[in-house]
Every structure is written in C-alpha cells, then in structure tokens.
JSON list of C-alpha atoms in Angstrom, two decimals:
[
{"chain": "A", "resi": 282, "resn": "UNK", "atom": "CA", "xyz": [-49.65, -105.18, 18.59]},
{"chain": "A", "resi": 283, "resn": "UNK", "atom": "CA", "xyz": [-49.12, -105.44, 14.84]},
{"chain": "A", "resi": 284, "resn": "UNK", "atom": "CA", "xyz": [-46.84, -107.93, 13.04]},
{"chain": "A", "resi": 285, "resn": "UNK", "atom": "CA", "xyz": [-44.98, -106.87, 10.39]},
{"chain": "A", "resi": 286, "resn": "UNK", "atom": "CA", "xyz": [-45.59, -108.22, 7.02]},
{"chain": "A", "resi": 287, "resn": "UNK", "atom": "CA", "xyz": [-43.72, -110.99, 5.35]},
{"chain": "A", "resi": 288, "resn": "UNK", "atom": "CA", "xyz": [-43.03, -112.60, 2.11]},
{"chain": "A", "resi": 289, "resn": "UNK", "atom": "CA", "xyz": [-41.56, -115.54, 0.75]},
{"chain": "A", "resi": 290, "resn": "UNK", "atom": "CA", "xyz": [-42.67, -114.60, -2.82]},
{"chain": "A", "resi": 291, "resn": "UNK", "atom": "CA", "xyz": [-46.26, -116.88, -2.59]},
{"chain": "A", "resi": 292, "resn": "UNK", "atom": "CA", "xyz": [-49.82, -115.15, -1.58]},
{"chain": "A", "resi": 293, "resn": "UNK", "atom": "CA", "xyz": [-48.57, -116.45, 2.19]},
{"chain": "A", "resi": 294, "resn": "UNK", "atom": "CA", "xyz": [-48.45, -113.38, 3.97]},
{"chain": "A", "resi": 295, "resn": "UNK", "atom": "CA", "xyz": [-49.22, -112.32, 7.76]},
{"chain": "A", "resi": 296, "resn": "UNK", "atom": "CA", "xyz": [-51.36, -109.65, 8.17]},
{"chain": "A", "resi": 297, "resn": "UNK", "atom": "CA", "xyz": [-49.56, -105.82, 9.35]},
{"chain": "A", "resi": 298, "resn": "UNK", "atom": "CA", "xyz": [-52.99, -105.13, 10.85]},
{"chain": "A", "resi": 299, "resn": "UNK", "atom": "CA", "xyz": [-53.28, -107.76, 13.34]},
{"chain": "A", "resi": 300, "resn": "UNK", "atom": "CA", "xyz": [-54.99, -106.42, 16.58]},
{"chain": "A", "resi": 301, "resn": "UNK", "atom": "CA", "xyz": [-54.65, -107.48, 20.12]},
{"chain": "A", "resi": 302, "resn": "UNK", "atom": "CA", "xyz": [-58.38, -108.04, 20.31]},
{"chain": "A", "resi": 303, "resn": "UNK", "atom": "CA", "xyz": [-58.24, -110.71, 17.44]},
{"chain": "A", "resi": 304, "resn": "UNK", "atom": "CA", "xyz": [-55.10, -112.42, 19.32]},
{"chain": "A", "resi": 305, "resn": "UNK", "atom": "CA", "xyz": [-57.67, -113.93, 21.51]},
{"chain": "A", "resi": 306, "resn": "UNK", "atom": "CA", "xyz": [-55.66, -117.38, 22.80]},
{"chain": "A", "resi": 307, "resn": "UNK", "atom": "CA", "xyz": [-51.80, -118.45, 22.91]},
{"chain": "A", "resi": 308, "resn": "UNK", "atom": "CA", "xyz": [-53.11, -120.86, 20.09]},
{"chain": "A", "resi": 309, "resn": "UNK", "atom": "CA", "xyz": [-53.73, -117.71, 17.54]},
{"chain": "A", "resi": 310, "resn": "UNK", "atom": "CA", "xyz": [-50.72, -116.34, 18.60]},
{"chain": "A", "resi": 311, "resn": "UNK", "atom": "CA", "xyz": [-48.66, -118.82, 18.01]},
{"chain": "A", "resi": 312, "resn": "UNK", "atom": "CA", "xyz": [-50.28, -119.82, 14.67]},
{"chain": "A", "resi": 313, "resn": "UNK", "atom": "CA", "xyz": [-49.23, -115.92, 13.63]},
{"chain": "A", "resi": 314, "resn": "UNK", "atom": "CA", "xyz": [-45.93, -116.42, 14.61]},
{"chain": "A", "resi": 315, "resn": "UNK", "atom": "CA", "xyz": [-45.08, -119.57, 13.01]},
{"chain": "A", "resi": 316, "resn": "UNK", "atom": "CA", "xyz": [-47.05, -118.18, 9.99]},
{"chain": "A", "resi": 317, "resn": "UNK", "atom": "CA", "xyz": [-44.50, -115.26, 9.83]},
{"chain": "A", "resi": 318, "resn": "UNK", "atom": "CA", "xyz": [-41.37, -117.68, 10.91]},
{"chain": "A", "resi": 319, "resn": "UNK", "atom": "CA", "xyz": [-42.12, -120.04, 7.98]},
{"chain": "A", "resi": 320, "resn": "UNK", "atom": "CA", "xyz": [-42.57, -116.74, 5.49]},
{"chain": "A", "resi": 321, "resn": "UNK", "atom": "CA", "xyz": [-39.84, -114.94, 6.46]},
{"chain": "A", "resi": 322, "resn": "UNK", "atom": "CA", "xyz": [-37.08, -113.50, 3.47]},
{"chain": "A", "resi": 323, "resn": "UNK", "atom": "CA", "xyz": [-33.68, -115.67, 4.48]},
{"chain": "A", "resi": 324, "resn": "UNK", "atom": "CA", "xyz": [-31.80, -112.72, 3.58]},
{"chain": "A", "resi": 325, "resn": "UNK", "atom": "CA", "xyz": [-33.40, -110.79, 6.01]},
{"chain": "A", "resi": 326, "resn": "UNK", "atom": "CA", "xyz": [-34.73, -113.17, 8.86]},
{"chain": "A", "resi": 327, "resn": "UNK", "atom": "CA", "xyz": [-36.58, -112.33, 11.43]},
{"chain": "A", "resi": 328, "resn": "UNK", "atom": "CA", "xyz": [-34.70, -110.14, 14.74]},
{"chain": "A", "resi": 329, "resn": "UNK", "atom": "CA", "xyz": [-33.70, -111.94, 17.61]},
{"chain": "A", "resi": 330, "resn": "UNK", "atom": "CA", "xyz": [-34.95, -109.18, 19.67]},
{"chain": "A", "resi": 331, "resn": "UNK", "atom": "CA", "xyz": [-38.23, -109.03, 17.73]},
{"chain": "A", "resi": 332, "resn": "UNK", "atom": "CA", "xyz": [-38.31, -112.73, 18.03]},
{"chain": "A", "resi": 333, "resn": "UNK", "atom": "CA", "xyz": [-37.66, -112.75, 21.83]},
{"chain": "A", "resi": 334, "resn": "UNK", "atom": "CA", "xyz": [-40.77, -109.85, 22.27]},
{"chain": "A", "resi": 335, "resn": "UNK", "atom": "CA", "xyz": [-43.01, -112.32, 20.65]},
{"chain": "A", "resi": 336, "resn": "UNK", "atom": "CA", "xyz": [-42.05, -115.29, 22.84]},
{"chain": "A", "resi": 337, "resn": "UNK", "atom": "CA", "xyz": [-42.64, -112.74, 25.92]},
{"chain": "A", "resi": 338, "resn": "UNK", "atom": "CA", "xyz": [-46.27, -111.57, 24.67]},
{"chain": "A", "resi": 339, "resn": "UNK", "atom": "CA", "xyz": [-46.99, -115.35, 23.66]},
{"chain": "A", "resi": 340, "resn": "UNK", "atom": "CA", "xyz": [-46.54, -116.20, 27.22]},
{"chain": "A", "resi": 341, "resn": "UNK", "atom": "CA", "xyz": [-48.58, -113.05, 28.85]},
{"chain": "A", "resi": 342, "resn": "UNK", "atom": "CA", "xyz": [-51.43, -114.19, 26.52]},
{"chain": "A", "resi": 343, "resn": "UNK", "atom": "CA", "xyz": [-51.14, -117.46, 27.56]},
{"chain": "A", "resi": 344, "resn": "UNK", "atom": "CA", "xyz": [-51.26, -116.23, 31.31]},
{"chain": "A", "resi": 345, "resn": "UNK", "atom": "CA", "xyz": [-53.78, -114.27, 30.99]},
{"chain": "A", "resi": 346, "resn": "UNK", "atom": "CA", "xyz": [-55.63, -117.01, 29.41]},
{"chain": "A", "resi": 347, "resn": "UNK", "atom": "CA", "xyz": [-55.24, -119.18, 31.90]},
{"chain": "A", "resi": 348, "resn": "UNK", "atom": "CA", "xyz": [-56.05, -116.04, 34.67]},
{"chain": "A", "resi": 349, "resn": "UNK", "atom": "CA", "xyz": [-59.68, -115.70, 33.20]},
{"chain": "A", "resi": 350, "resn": "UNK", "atom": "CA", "xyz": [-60.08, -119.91, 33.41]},
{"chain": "A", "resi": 351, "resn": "UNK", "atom": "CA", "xyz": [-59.41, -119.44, 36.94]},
{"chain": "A", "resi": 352, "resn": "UNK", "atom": "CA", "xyz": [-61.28, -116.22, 37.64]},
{"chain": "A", "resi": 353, "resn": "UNK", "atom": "CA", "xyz": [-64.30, -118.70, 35.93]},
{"chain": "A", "resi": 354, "resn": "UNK", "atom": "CA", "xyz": [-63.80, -121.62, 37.88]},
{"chain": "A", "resi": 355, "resn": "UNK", "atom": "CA", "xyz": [-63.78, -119.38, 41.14]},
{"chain": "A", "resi": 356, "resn": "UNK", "atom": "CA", "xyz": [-66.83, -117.78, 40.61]},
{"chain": "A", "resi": 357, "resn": "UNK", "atom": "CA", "xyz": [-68.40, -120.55, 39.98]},
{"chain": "A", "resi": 358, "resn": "UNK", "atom": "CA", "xyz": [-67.44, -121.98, 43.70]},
{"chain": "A", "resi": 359, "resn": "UNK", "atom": "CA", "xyz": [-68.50, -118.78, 44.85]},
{"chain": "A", "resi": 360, "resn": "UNK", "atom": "CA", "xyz": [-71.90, -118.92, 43.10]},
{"chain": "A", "resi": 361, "resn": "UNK", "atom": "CA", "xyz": [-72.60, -122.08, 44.53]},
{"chain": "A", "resi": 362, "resn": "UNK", "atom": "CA", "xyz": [-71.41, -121.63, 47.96]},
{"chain": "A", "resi": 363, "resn": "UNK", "atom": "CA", "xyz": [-74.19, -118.48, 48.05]},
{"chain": "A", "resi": 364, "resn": "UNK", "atom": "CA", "xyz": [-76.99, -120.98, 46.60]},
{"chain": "A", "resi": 365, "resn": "UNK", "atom": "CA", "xyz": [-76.15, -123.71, 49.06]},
{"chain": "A", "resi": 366, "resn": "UNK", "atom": "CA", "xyz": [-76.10, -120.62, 51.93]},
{"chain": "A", "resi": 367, "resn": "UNK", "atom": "CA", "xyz": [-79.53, -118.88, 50.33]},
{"chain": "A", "resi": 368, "resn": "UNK", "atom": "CA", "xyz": [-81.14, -122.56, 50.63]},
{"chain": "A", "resi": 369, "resn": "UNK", "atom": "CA", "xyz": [-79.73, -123.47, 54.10]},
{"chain": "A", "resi": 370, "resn": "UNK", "atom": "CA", "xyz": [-81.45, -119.32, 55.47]},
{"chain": "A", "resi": 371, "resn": "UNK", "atom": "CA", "xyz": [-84.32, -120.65, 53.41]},
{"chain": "A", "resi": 372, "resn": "UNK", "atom": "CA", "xyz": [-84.76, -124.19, 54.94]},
{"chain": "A", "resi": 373, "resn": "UNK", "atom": "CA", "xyz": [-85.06, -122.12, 58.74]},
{"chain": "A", "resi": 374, "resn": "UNK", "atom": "CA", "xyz": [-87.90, -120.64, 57.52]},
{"chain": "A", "resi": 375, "resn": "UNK", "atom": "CA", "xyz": [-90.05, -123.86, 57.14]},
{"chain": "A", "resi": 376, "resn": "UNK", "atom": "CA", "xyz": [-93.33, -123.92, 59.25]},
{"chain": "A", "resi": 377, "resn": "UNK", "atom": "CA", "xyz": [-93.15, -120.29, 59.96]},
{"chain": "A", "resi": 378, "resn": "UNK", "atom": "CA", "xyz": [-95.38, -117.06, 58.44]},
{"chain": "A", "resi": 379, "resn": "UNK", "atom": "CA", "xyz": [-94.45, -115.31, 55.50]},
{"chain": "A", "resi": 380, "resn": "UNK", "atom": "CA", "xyz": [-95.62, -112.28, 53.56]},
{"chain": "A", "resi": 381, "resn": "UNK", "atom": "CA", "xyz": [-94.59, -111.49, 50.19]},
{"chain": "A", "resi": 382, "resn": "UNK", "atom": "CA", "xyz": [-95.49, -109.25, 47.25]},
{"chain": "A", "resi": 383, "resn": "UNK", "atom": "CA", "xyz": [-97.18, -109.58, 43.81]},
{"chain": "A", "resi": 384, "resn": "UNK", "atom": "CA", "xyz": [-98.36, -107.79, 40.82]},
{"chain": "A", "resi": 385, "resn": "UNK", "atom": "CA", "xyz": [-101.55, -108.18, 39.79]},
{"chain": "A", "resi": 386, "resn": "UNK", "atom": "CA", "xyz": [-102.55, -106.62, 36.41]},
{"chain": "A", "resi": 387, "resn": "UNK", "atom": "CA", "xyz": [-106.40, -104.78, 36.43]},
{"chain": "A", "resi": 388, "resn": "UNK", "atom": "CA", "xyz": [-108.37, -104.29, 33.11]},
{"chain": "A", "resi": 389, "resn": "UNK", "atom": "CA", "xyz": [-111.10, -101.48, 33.15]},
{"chain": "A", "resi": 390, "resn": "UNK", "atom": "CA", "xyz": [-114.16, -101.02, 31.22]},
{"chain": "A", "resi": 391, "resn": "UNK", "atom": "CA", "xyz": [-112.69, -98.80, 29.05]},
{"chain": "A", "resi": 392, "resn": "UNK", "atom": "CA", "xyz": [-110.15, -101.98, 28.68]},
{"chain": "A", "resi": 393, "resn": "UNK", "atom": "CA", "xyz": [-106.86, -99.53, 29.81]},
{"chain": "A", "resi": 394, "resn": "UNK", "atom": "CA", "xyz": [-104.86, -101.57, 31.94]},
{"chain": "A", "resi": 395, "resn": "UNK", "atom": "CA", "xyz": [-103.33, -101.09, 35.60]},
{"chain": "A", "resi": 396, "resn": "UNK", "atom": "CA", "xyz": [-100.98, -102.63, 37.67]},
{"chain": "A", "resi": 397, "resn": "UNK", "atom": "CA", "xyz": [-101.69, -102.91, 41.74]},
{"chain": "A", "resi": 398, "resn": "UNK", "atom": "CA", "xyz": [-99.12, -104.66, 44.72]},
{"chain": "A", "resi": 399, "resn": "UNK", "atom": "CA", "xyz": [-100.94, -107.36, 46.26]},
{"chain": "A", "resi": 400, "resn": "UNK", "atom": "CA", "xyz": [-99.78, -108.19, 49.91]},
{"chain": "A", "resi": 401, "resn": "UNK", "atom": "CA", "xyz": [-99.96, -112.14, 50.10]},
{"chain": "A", "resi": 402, "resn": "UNK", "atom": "CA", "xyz": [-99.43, -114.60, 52.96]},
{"chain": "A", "resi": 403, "resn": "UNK", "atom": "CA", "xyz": [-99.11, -118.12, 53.87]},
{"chain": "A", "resi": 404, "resn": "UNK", "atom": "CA", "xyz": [-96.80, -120.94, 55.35]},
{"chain": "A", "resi": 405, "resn": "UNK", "atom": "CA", "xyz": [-93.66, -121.86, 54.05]},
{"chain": "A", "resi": 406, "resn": "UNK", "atom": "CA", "xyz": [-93.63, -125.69, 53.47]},
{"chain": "A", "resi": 407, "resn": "UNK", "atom": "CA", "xyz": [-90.26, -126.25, 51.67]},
{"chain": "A", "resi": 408, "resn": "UNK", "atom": "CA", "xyz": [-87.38, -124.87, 49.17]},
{"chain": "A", "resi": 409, "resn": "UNK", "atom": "CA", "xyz": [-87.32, -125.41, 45.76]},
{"chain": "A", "resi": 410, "resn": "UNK", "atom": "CA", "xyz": [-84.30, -124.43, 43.36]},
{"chain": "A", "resi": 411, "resn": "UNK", "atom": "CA", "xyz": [-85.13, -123.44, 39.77]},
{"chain": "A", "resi": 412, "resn": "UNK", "atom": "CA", "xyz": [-82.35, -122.81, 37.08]},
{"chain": "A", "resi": 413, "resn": "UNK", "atom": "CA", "xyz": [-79.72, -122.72, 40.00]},
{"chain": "A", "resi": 414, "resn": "UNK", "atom": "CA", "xyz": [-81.66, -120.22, 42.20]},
{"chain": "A", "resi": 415, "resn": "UNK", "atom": "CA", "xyz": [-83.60, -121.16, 45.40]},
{"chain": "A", "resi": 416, "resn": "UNK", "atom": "CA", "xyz": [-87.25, -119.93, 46.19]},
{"chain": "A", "resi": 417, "resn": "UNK", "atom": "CA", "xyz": [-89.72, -120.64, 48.79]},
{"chain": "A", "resi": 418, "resn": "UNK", "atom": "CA", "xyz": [-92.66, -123.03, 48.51]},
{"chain": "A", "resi": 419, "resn": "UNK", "atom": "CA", "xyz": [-95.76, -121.52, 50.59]},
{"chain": "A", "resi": 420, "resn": "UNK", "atom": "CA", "xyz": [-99.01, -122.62, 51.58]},
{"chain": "A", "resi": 421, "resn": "UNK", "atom": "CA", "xyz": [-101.48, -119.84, 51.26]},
{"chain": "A", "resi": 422, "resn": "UNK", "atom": "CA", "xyz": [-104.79, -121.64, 52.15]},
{"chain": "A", "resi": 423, "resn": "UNK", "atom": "CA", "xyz": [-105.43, -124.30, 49.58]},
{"chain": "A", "resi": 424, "resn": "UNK", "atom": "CA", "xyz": [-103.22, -123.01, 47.27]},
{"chain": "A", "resi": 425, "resn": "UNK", "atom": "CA", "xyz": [-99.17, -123.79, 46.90]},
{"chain": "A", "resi": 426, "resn": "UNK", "atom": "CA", "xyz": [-96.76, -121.39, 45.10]},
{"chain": "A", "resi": 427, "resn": "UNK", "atom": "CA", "xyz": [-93.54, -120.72, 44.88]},
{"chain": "A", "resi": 428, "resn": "UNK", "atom": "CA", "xyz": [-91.95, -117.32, 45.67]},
{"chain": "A", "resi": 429, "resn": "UNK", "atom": "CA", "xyz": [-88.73, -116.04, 44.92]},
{"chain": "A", "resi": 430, "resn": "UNK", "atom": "CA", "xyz": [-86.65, -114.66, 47.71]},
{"chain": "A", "resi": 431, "resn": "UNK", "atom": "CA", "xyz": [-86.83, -111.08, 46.07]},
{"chain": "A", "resi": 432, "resn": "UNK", "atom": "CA", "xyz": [-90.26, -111.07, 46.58]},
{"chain": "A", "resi": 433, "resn": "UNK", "atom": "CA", "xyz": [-90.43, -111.59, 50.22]},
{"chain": "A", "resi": 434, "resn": "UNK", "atom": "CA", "xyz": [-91.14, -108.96, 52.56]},
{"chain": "A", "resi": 435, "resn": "UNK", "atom": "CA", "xyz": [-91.85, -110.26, 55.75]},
{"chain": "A", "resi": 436, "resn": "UNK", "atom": "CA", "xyz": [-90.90, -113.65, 57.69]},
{"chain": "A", "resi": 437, "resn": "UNK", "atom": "CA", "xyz": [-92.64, -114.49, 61.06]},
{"chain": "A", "resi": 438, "resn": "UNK", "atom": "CA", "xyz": [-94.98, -112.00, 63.14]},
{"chain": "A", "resi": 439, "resn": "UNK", "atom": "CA", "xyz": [-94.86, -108.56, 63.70]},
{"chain": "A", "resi": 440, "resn": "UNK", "atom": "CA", "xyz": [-95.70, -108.57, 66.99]},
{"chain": "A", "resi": 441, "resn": "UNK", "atom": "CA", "xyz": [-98.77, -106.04, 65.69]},
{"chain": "A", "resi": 442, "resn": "UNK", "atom": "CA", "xyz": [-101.15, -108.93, 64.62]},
{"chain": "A", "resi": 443, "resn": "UNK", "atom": "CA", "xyz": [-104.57, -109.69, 66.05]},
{"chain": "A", "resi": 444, "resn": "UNK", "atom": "CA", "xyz": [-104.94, -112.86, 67.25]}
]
C-alpha cells in the first residue's frame, strides 16, 4: 500500500513509499493517516473514497492484529495441554524398566575423536520438567539422571530377557 504524499508547505510530509510490511499495528496506521489528514492542501483535501479505503485497511490491520494475539494465546493452551499429557504418559512409567540412548565421545591415541551409541538402563523414579519440557528421572544403579523423552527407546521388558 503506498500513501500518497502531502504538503502543507512545512518539512511535515508522509512518506509515498510506505510499505505494508512497515504498517505493522492499527497504531502505525493510524498515526500515518492522521499524519496525512493534518497535512493535507485544503484546496485539495483528501477523497472521500480514498479516505473510506483507509478506514477499511485500518480495520483489516487491526483484525489481523488481533487474529495473530489469538493464534498466540491458543498455542500456548495447546502447548501446555501436550506438557501436562507428556508428564501424565510419563508419571505411568514410574517403577518400571527403561532403556535409553547416549553418546559417548572416544579419544584415541592418535587424539582423533569418535562418537559411539551407548545402550543404558535403569528404573524410572519420577518426572522432572526443565524449561517447560518433561523428562524422566532414572535410577541406573547408584547413579540418578535425567533423560529426555527423545532419548528413550525402550519402556518395560521385551519378553527376550534372561532372568
């Protein structure tokens, strides 16, 4: 959208070059327009039509303002609704066997480096939530850690274990 310039004989003058990605809010849109009202000539004021088209994209911008505050606020509901679900699938698996994965980084003589998956196991004892995102607290031995959902590869038995 550009607005067209206006004078009223000062250095007040509204921009020709205005772009829709700088009209970010109703509040910068409106500040244009009553810059240009309050410049215009009086012998050649602005078109009612012109004036009406303004009014019109003034109150799309303003919708669609107040679209993207909702499309915010909803997926923030939905984000928590999947943490609260995550941690609630989590919580079941208290007391039971899991397996996850890990990377552990190997240093040879020659000092060149390697990386290597590393099958771990233990108990799950509780869930913890970091940041806003749930992981697993396991017992492996002596030794508690947490592990991140992502990294988990097996919960329970097989059915292929020796006992």
């Amino acid at each position: 959208m550009s607005i067209n310039p206006v004078s009223s004989g000062t250095s007040n003058t509204v921009s020709s070059a205005v772009s829709s990605a700088s009209l970010a809010n109703e509040d910068t849109f409106m500040q244009l327009l009553v810059a240009q009202m309050k410049n215009q000539d009086p012998l050649n004021p602005l078109d009612g039509t012109q004036y009406i088209s303004q009014l019109s994209q003034l109150t799309a911008t303003e919708q669609t303002s107040k679209m993207a505050t909702a499309m915010d606020t909803m997926s923030s509901i939905v984000d928590n609704l999947n943490t609260s679900v995550l941690v609630g699938q989590l919580s079941s698996m208290i007391g039971k066997k899991v397996t996850w994965m890990t990377t552990k980084t190997l240093t040879d003589s020659n000092g060149e480096t390697s990386t290597q998956k590393v099958q771990n196991s233990g108990t799950a004892q509780g869930v913890t939530i970091s940041d806003g995102v749930p992981s697993l607290v396991v017992k492996n031995g002596s030794v508690v850690t947490t592990v991140k959902v992502s990294d988990l590869t097996l919960i329970g038995n097989t059915g292929l274990e020796k006992e």
